[in-house]
Amino acid sequence: MRMRKAAVVGAGVGGLTAAIALRRIGWEVSIFERWPRIVAEGTALGIRPDAQAALASLGLGERLRERTVPYRHARIRTPDGRHLADLPLERIERRGGAPVRMLSRVSLIEMLVEEVDPATISTGVEITDPAALRDSHDLVIGADGVRSAVRRAFFAAPTRPRYAGIVAWRGVVHGFEPQDYGETWGRGQMFGMTPQSPGVTNWYAPVRTPKGVRETLDDLRARFAGWHDPIPRVLAAAEADAVLRHEVHDLAPPLASYVTGNVALLGDAAHAMTPALGQGACQALLDAAALAACLRDHPGDVPGALRLYDARRRPAAERMVTASRWMTRLAGAGRLAGPRNALMRLGRR
């Protein structure tokens, strides 16, 4: 029987995971990445229990535990340091049977790359003829991000990247562990800290920013100058060349389907979302695992397997997109400050 062939466009978390999962069920996989190298950058990711299970199903559970630290307790506070609520980490652990585990995106990408045959990865490749790629493979997976070339080529929907009005700043602090991890919510901006690895703390600051305005790190420091300790100290220690800054985009309107024919989308290509819930990487992992499971269970019917994948993943992913968008408004919009604080206080009871 001829080995089935899949083309994976994009070598991020979702694309690499999909390639590993497909190889495990007997597919021949080729990965195409437009950057000259696989980009392993970024700060901490929180891997929830369901996404941990997806990695464990690929034989990566033990390596994940070796590279991660558990994240069990965190608070939500006001800029003056008052406690509003606890983040629901204990509930996540109780329901999922495992704590959220933190690691850097660099570490996750490296772990995934170790599982992929280097000969199957082509970097510096811009897909200029998607139709030829589809015609020469049994399956094409678009894992190429919010500005997906695969989505533009094969999906007629008017779905486009939409600026969410937020710029996300991220960095790490070495040799410092705060007394309290968690998030501080203010008007139009938020500051968060999580563990990343022993002795390394991850920080992030989504701030509402008009489109086209490019603030500097000094501007960011000024935004948070009056906030509770250690936020100003963390930003004072940050070095500009080690801080990541990017405009946040989601997709609008939502896709009516993540699949068409023998083409499937996953991760940000299908459902880019704001980072309020920290679910982007987890959802990409779940997409990849579900896609491979559907293809495994329906080996002779790729279009049918893809329709099943869409039915399984799209409702769940779109709920997460909606929840993340809602939480972004709740955490940062000044007009919701009163209801937000009341809601968080109720959550403490």
Tab-separated table of C-alpha atoms in Angstrom:
chain	number	residue	atom	x	y	z
A	1	MET	CA	0.000	0.000	0.000
A	2	ARG	CA	1.339	3.435	-0.955
A	3	MET	CA	2.435	5.582	1.972
A	4	ARG	CA	0.211	8.623	2.230
A	5	LYS	CA	1.919	12.007	1.908
A	6	ALA	CA	1.215	15.167	3.868
A	7	ALA	CA	2.586	18.682	3.403
A	8	VAL	CA	2.741	20.766	6.565
A	9	VAL	CA	3.103	24.487	5.923
A	10	GLY	CA	4.598	26.135	8.985
A	11	ALA	CA	7.086	24.813	11.549
A	12	GLY	CA	5.710	26.299	14.731
A	13	VAL	CA	4.185	24.423	17.661
A	14	GLY	CA	1.143	23.183	15.738
A	15	GLY	CA	2.938	22.274	12.528
A	16	LEU	CA	5.732	20.340	14.215
A	17	THR	CA	3.291	18.507	16.469
A	18	ALA	CA	1.109	17.578	13.505
A	19	ALA	CA	4.156	16.264	11.636
A	20	ILE	CA	5.171	14.089	14.594
A	21	ALA	CA	1.642	12.777	15.075
A	22	LEU	CA	1.183	11.933	11.387
A	23	ARG	CA	4.509	10.156	11.198
A	24	ARG	CA	3.455	7.979	14.135
A	25	ILE	CA	0.410	6.769	12.193
A	26	GLY	CA	2.384	5.965	9.057
A	27	TRP	CA	2.296	9.131	6.972
A	28	GLU	CA	5.199	10.540	4.994
A	29	VAL	CA	5.465	14.175	6.009
A	30	SER	CA	7.206	17.183	4.442
A	31	ILE	CA	7.434	20.432	6.394
A	32	PHE	CA	7.770	23.807	4.681
A	33	GLU	CA	8.847	26.850	6.675
A	34	ARG	CA	9.144	30.304	5.101
A	35	TRP	CA	11.767	31.580	7.538
A	36	PRO	CA	15.422	30.688	6.864
A	37	ARG	CA	15.430	28.667	10.078
A	38	ILE	CA	12.898	27.349	12.534
A	39	VAL	CA	12.246	30.313	14.809
A	40	ALA	CA	12.609	29.239	18.431
A	41	GLU	CA	11.892	32.402	20.357
A	42	GLY	CA	9.444	33.506	22.982
A	43	THR	CA	8.956	33.400	26.710
A	44	ALA	CA	6.854	31.128	28.908
A	45	LEU	CA	3.947	28.968	27.790
A	46	GLY	CA	1.469	27.410	30.195
A	47	ILE	CA	0.695	23.846	29.116
A	48	ARG	CA	-2.634	22.728	30.553
A	49	PRO	CA	-3.464	19.107	31.398
A	50	ASP	CA	-5.314	18.355	28.145
A	51	ALA	CA	-2.408	19.666	26.073
A	52	GLN	CA	0.014	17.704	28.250
A	53	ALA	CA	-2.008	14.582	27.438
A	54	ALA	CA	-1.732	15.386	23.729
A	55	LEU	CA	2.063	15.510	24.016
A	56	ALA	CA	2.106	12.348	26.128
A	57	SER	CA	0.187	10.541	23.382
A	58	LEU	CA	3.183	11.268	21.129
A	59	GLY	CA	5.630	9.834	23.649
A	60	LEU	CA	6.739	13.258	24.887
A	61	GLY	CA	5.186	13.270	28.345
A	62	GLU	CA	8.346	12.508	30.311
A	63	ARG	CA	10.460	15.020	28.389
A	64	LEU	CA	7.793	17.650	28.957
A	65	ARG	CA	7.892	17.064	32.721
A	66	GLU	CA	11.689	17.248	32.710
A	67	ARG	CA	11.655	20.649	31.002
A	68	THR	CA	8.803	22.289	32.910
A	69	VAL	CA	7.908	23.664	36.320
A	70	PRO	CA	4.435	23.389	37.855
A	71	TYR	CA	2.333	26.543	38.196
A	72	ARG	CA	-0.066	26.099	41.106
A	73	HIS	CA	-0.740	29.404	42.848
A	74	ALA	CA	-1.230	32.920	41.471
A	75	ARG	CA	-3.230	36.026	42.292
A	76	ILE	CA	-5.030	38.807	40.459
A	77	ARG	CA	-4.329	42.213	42.000
A	78	THR	CA	-5.027	45.881	41.454
A	79	PRO	CA	-2.198	48.312	40.588
A	80	ASP	CA	-1.899	49.308	44.264
A	81	GLY	CA	-1.441	45.645	45.209
A	82	ARG	CA	-4.886	44.796	46.599
A	83	HIS	CA	-5.867	41.147	46.142
A	84	LEU	CA	-8.913	40.688	43.901
A	85	ALA	CA	-8.965	36.941	43.309
A	86	ASP	CA	-6.888	33.844	42.757
A	87	LEU	CA	-6.260	32.536	39.274
A	88	PRO	CA	-8.068	29.170	38.901
A	89	LEU	CA	-4.918	27.058	38.821
A	90	GLU	CA	-5.983	24.747	41.628
A	91	ARG	CA	-9.309	24.082	39.910
A	92	ILE	CA	-7.530	23.339	36.623
A	93	GLU	CA	-5.267	20.854	38.408
A	94	ARG	CA	-8.175	19.224	40.240
A	95	ARG	CA	-10.236	18.805	37.086
A	96	GLY	CA	-7.371	17.875	34.770
A	97	GLY	CA	-5.417	15.653	37.139
A	98	ALA	CA	-2.179	17.598	36.635
A	99	PRO	CA	-0.956	21.130	37.291
A	100	VAL	CA	-0.410	23.653	34.563
A	101	ARG	CA	3.243	23.278	33.602
A	102	MET	CA	5.374	26.202	32.442
A	103	LEU	CA	8.211	26.164	29.949
A	104	SER	CA	9.671	28.523	27.401
A	105	ARG	CA	8.466	28.415	23.821
A	106	VAL	CA	12.108	27.905	22.853
A	107	SER	CA	12.252	24.735	24.938
A	108	LEU	CA	8.990	23.398	23.498
A	109	ILE	CA	10.083	24.027	19.904
A	110	GLU	CA	13.446	22.382	20.570
A	111	MET	CA	11.706	19.350	22.068
A	112	LEU	CA	9.469	19.006	19.026
A	113	VAL	CA	12.299	19.518	16.531
A	114	GLU	CA	14.222	16.689	18.194
A	115	GLU	CA	11.392	14.352	17.139
A	116	VAL	CA	11.373	15.404	13.483
A	117	ASP	CA	13.673	14.012	10.802
A	118	PRO	CA	15.736	17.028	9.662
A	119	ALA	CA	15.555	15.747	6.083
A	120	THR	CA	11.800	16.373	6.075
A	121	ILE	CA	12.122	20.098	6.871
A	122	SER	CA	12.610	22.685	4.128
A	123	THR	CA	13.292	26.197	5.429
A	124	GLY	CA	13.329	29.472	3.521
A	125	VAL	CA	10.471	28.206	1.345
A	126	GLU	CA	7.664	30.564	0.363
A	127	ILE	CA	4.655	28.638	-0.946
A	128	THR	CA	3.878	30.383	-4.237
A	129	ASP	CA	1.734	27.641	-5.811
A	130	PRO	CA	-0.486	26.158	-3.095
A	131	ALA	CA	-2.613	24.308	-5.654
A	132	ALA	CA	0.416	22.311	-6.834
A	133	LEU	CA	1.190	21.420	-3.230
A	134	ARG	CA	-2.368	20.183	-2.733
A	135	ASP	CA	-2.351	18.193	-5.975
A	136	SER	CA	0.914	16.407	-5.105
A	137	HIS	CA	-0.054	15.423	-1.549
A	138	ASP	CA	-2.886	13.489	0.046
A	139	LEU	CA	-3.169	16.177	2.720
A	140	VAL	CA	-2.098	19.802	3.134
A	141	ILE	CA	-2.001	21.286	6.631
A	142	GLY	CA	-1.947	25.039	7.033
A	143	ALA	CA	-0.088	25.714	10.268
A	144	ASP	CA	1.346	28.982	9.013
A	145	GLY	CA	-0.039	31.477	11.473
A	146	VAL	CA	-2.493	34.334	11.527
A	147	ARG	CA	-1.517	35.478	8.007
A	148	SER	CA	-1.778	31.957	6.617
A	149	ALA	CA	-1.016	31.565	2.917
A	150	VAL	CA	-2.893	28.261	2.961
A	151	ARG	CA	-6.022	29.930	4.309
A	152	ARG	CA	-5.856	32.672	1.681
A	153	ALA	CA	-5.370	30.153	-1.126
A	154	PHE	CA	-8.092	27.633	-0.312
A	155	PHE	CA	-10.704	29.278	1.902
A	156	ALA	CA	-13.045	31.743	0.228
A	157	ALA	CA	-14.307	33.182	3.527
A	158	PRO	CA	-13.689	36.892	4.197
A	159	THR	CA	-11.724	35.964	7.331
A	160	ARG	CA	-8.779	38.302	7.837
A	161	PRO	CA	-6.329	39.227	10.615
A	162	ARG	CA	-7.771	41.998	12.777
A	163	TYR	CA	-5.704	44.180	15.077
A	164	ALA	CA	-7.010	43.587	18.584
A	165	GLY	CA	-5.883	47.010	19.805
A	166	ILE	CA	-3.216	45.434	22.016
A	167	VAL	CA	0.569	45.332	21.974
A	168	ALA	CA	2.068	42.465	23.964
A	169	TRP	CA	5.435	42.961	25.639
A	170	ARG	CA	7.296	39.950	27.061
A	171	GLY	CA	10.565	39.242	28.810
A	172	VAL	CA	12.297	37.178	31.480
A	173	VAL	CA	14.120	37.922	34.718
A	174	HIS	CA	16.990	35.675	35.809
A	175	GLY	CA	17.803	34.972	39.440
A	176	PHE	CA	14.555	36.483	40.739
A	177	GLU	CA	11.414	34.772	41.960
A	178	PRO	CA	8.596	37.066	43.148
A	179	GLN	CA	6.730	36.416	46.351
A	180	ASP	CA	3.467	36.237	44.388
A	181	TYR	CA	2.990	35.194	40.782
A	182	GLY	CA	-0.080	36.263	38.864
A	183	GLU	CA	-1.562	39.274	37.122
A	184	THR	CA	-2.210	42.900	37.982
A	185	TRP	CA	-5.130	44.470	36.133
A	186	GLY	CA	-5.394	48.177	35.404
A	187	ARG	CA	-7.123	50.455	32.951
A	188	GLY	CA	-6.102	49.457	29.457
A	189	GLN	CA	-3.114	47.433	30.568
A	190	MET	CA	-2.083	44.441	32.608
A	191	PHE	CA	1.152	43.035	33.987
A	192	GLY	CA	1.731	39.364	34.685
A	193	MET	CA	4.490	37.159	36.075
A	194	THR	CA	4.819	33.376	35.975
A	195	PRO	CA	7.576	30.875	36.628
A	196	GLN	CA	9.374	29.718	33.489
A	197	SER	CA	12.146	27.467	34.772
A	198	PRO	CA	14.109	27.217	38.024
A	199	GLY	CA	15.507	30.676	38.709
A	200	VAL	CA	13.797	32.260	35.684
A	201	THR	CA	10.636	34.369	35.890
A	202	ASN	CA	8.546	35.230	32.853
A	203	TRP	CA	6.796	38.596	32.632
A	204	TYR	CA	4.265	39.906	30.124
A	205	ALA	CA	2.430	43.161	29.646
A	206	PRO	CA	-0.462	43.473	27.179
A	207	VAL	CA	-1.260	47.184	26.777
A	208	ARG	CA	-3.940	48.910	24.740
A	209	THR	CA	-2.190	50.849	21.993
A	210	PRO	CA	-3.641	52.726	19.002
A	211	LYS	CA	-2.737	51.162	15.686
A	212	GLY	CA	0.521	52.527	14.301
A	213	VAL	CA	1.803	53.879	17.625
A	214	ARG	CA	5.183	52.401	18.491
A	215	GLU	CA	6.113	52.865	22.117
A	216	THR	CA	9.556	52.191	23.547
A	217	LEU	CA	10.577	50.227	26.604
A	218	ASP	CA	10.902	53.540	28.451
A	219	ASP	CA	7.277	54.283	27.554
A	220	LEU	CA	6.307	50.907	28.990
A	221	ARG	CA	8.185	51.655	32.199
A	222	ALA	CA	6.327	54.951	32.473
A	223	ARG	CA	2.976	53.171	32.089
A	224	PHE	CA	3.682	50.992	35.115
A	225	ALA	CA	5.758	53.405	37.189
A	226	GLY	CA	3.197	53.740	39.968
A	227	TRP	CA	2.235	50.074	40.198
A	228	HIS	CA	2.997	47.850	43.147
A	229	ASP	CA	6.376	46.254	43.743
A	230	PRO	CA	8.119	44.418	42.072
A	231	ILE	CA	6.646	45.536	38.726
A	232	PRO	CA	8.715	48.747	38.331
A	233	ARG	CA	11.853	46.882	39.446
A	234	VAL	CA	11.288	44.110	36.914
A	235	LEU	CA	10.879	46.611	34.074
A	236	ALA	CA	13.869	48.645	35.245
A	237	ALA	CA	16.009	45.515	34.952
A	238	ALA	CA	14.724	44.659	31.463
A	239	GLU	CA	17.097	45.181	28.542
A	240	ALA	CA	15.588	46.446	25.297
A	241	ASP	CA	17.309	43.892	23.061
A	242	ALA	CA	15.967	41.026	25.197
A	243	VAL	CA	12.336	42.203	25.291
A	244	LEU	CA	9.819	40.969	22.726
A	245	ARG	CA	7.086	43.262	21.413
A	246	HIS	CA	4.335	42.404	18.955
A	247	GLU	CA	0.939	43.658	17.913
A	248	VAL	CA	-1.829	41.178	18.729
A	249	HIS	CA	-4.182	40.070	15.965
A	250	ASP	CA	-7.098	37.688	15.979
A	251	LEU	CA	-9.240	36.521	13.041
A	252	ALA	CA	-12.582	37.968	12.027
A	253	PRO	CA	-15.099	36.831	11.110
A	254	PRO	CA	-14.599	33.253	12.350
A	255	LEU	CA	-14.147	30.578	9.710
A	256	ALA	CA	-17.210	28.493	8.917
A	257	SER	CA	-14.930	25.463	8.599
A	258	TYR	CA	-11.293	24.638	9.248
A	259	VAL	CA	-11.208	22.211	6.324
A	260	THR	CA	-11.900	22.067	2.610
A	261	GLY	CA	-11.265	18.987	0.477
A	262	ASN	CA	-7.895	17.601	1.532
A	263	VAL	CA	-6.756	20.856	3.199
A	264	ALA	CA	-6.943	21.527	6.943
A	265	LEU	CA	-6.009	24.513	9.099
A	266	LEU	CA	-4.804	24.403	12.673
A	267	GLY	CA	-3.458	26.733	15.324
A	268	ASP	CA	-3.382	30.462	14.591
A	269	ALA	CA	-4.094	29.832	10.903
A	270	ALA	CA	-7.533	28.594	11.961
A	271	HIS	CA	-8.304	30.513	15.149
A	272	ALA	CA	-5.753	33.136	16.173
A	273	MET	CA	-6.812	34.568	19.503
A	274	THR	CA	-5.815	37.239	21.980
A	275	PRO	CA	-3.390	36.025	24.675
A	276	ALA	CA	-5.611	36.737	27.690
A	277	LEU	CA	-6.093	33.051	28.557
A	278	GLY	CA	-2.656	31.896	27.428
A	279	GLN	CA	-4.242	29.203	25.277
A	280	GLY	CA	-2.694	29.667	21.824
A	281	ALA	CA	-0.064	26.928	22.083
A	282	CYS	CA	-2.390	24.538	23.916
A	283	GLN	CA	-5.072	24.862	21.256
A	284	ALA	CA	-2.528	24.214	18.491
A	285	LEU	CA	-1.359	21.063	20.299
A	286	LEU	CA	-4.941	19.867	20.680
A	287	ASP	CA	-5.650	20.580	17.008
A	288	ALA	CA	-2.665	18.539	15.867
A	289	ALA	CA	-3.480	15.578	18.098
A	290	ALA	CA	-7.155	15.568	17.077
A	291	LEU	CA	-6.318	15.803	13.382
A	292	ALA	CA	-3.992	12.805	13.559
A	293	ALA	CA	-6.527	10.807	15.583
A	294	CYS	CA	-9.253	11.412	12.998
A	295	LEU	CA	-6.947	10.375	10.159
A	296	ARG	CA	-5.887	7.277	12.078
A	297	ASP	CA	-9.495	6.246	12.647
A	298	HIS	CA	-10.552	6.880	9.011
A	299	PRO	CA	-7.480	5.872	7.003
A	300	GLY	CA	-9.246	5.482	3.680
A	301	ASP	CA	-11.221	8.715	3.734
A	302	VAL	CA	-9.133	11.853	4.154
A	303	PRO	CA	-11.963	14.343	3.423
A	304	GLY	CA	-14.244	12.493	5.848
A	305	ALA	CA	-11.540	12.442	8.522
A	306	LEU	CA	-11.025	16.175	8.070
A	307	ARG	CA	-14.742	16.866	8.437
A	308	LEU	CA	-14.680	14.920	11.708
A	309	TYR	CA	-11.655	16.934	12.840
A	310	ASP	CA	-13.542	20.142	12.087
A	311	ALA	CA	-16.584	18.948	14.035
A	312	ARG	CA	-14.421	18.044	17.030
A	313	ARG	CA	-12.112	21.016	17.184
A	314	ARG	CA	-13.819	24.070	15.726
A	315	PRO	CA	-16.561	24.490	18.366
A	316	ALA	CA	-14.085	24.064	21.225
A	317	ALA	CA	-11.469	26.352	19.694
A	318	GLU	CA	-13.985	29.066	18.839
A	319	ARG	CA	-15.320	29.001	22.394
A	320	MET	CA	-11.777	29.653	23.547
A	321	VAL	CA	-11.418	32.507	21.033
A	322	THR	CA	-14.600	34.108	22.362
A	323	ALA	CA	-13.608	33.626	25.998
A	324	SER	CA	-10.159	35.071	25.356
A	325	ARG	CA	-11.606	38.105	23.591
A	326	TRP	CA	-14.043	38.626	26.491
A	327	MET	CA	-11.292	38.298	29.080
A	328	THR	CA	-9.151	40.785	27.164
A	329	ARG	CA	-11.933	43.345	27.467
A	330	LEU	CA	-12.579	42.482	31.097
A	331	ALA	CA	-8.921	42.699	32.116
A	332	GLY	CA	-8.115	45.928	30.363
A	333	ALA	CA	-11.049	48.085	29.305
A	334	GLY	CA	-11.475	51.046	31.592
A	335	ARG	CA	-15.242	51.103	31.227
A	336	LEU	CA	-15.422	47.572	32.680
A	337	ALA	CA	-13.230	48.323	35.687
A	338	GLY	CA	-16.142	48.441	38.169
A	339	PRO	CA	-17.890	45.231	37.034
A	340	ARG	CA	-14.504	43.555	36.686
A	341	ASN	CA	-13.504	44.275	40.283
A	342	ALA	CA	-16.895	43.210	41.623
A	343	LEU	CA	-16.750	39.976	39.647
A	344	MET	CA	-13.262	39.171	40.903
A	345	ARG	CA	-14.238	39.812	44.506
A	346	LEU	CA	-17.212	37.489	44.123
A	347	GLY	CA	-14.812	34.889	42.778
A	348	ARG	CA	-12.931	34.915	46.086
A	349	ARG	CA	-15.949	33.806	48.137
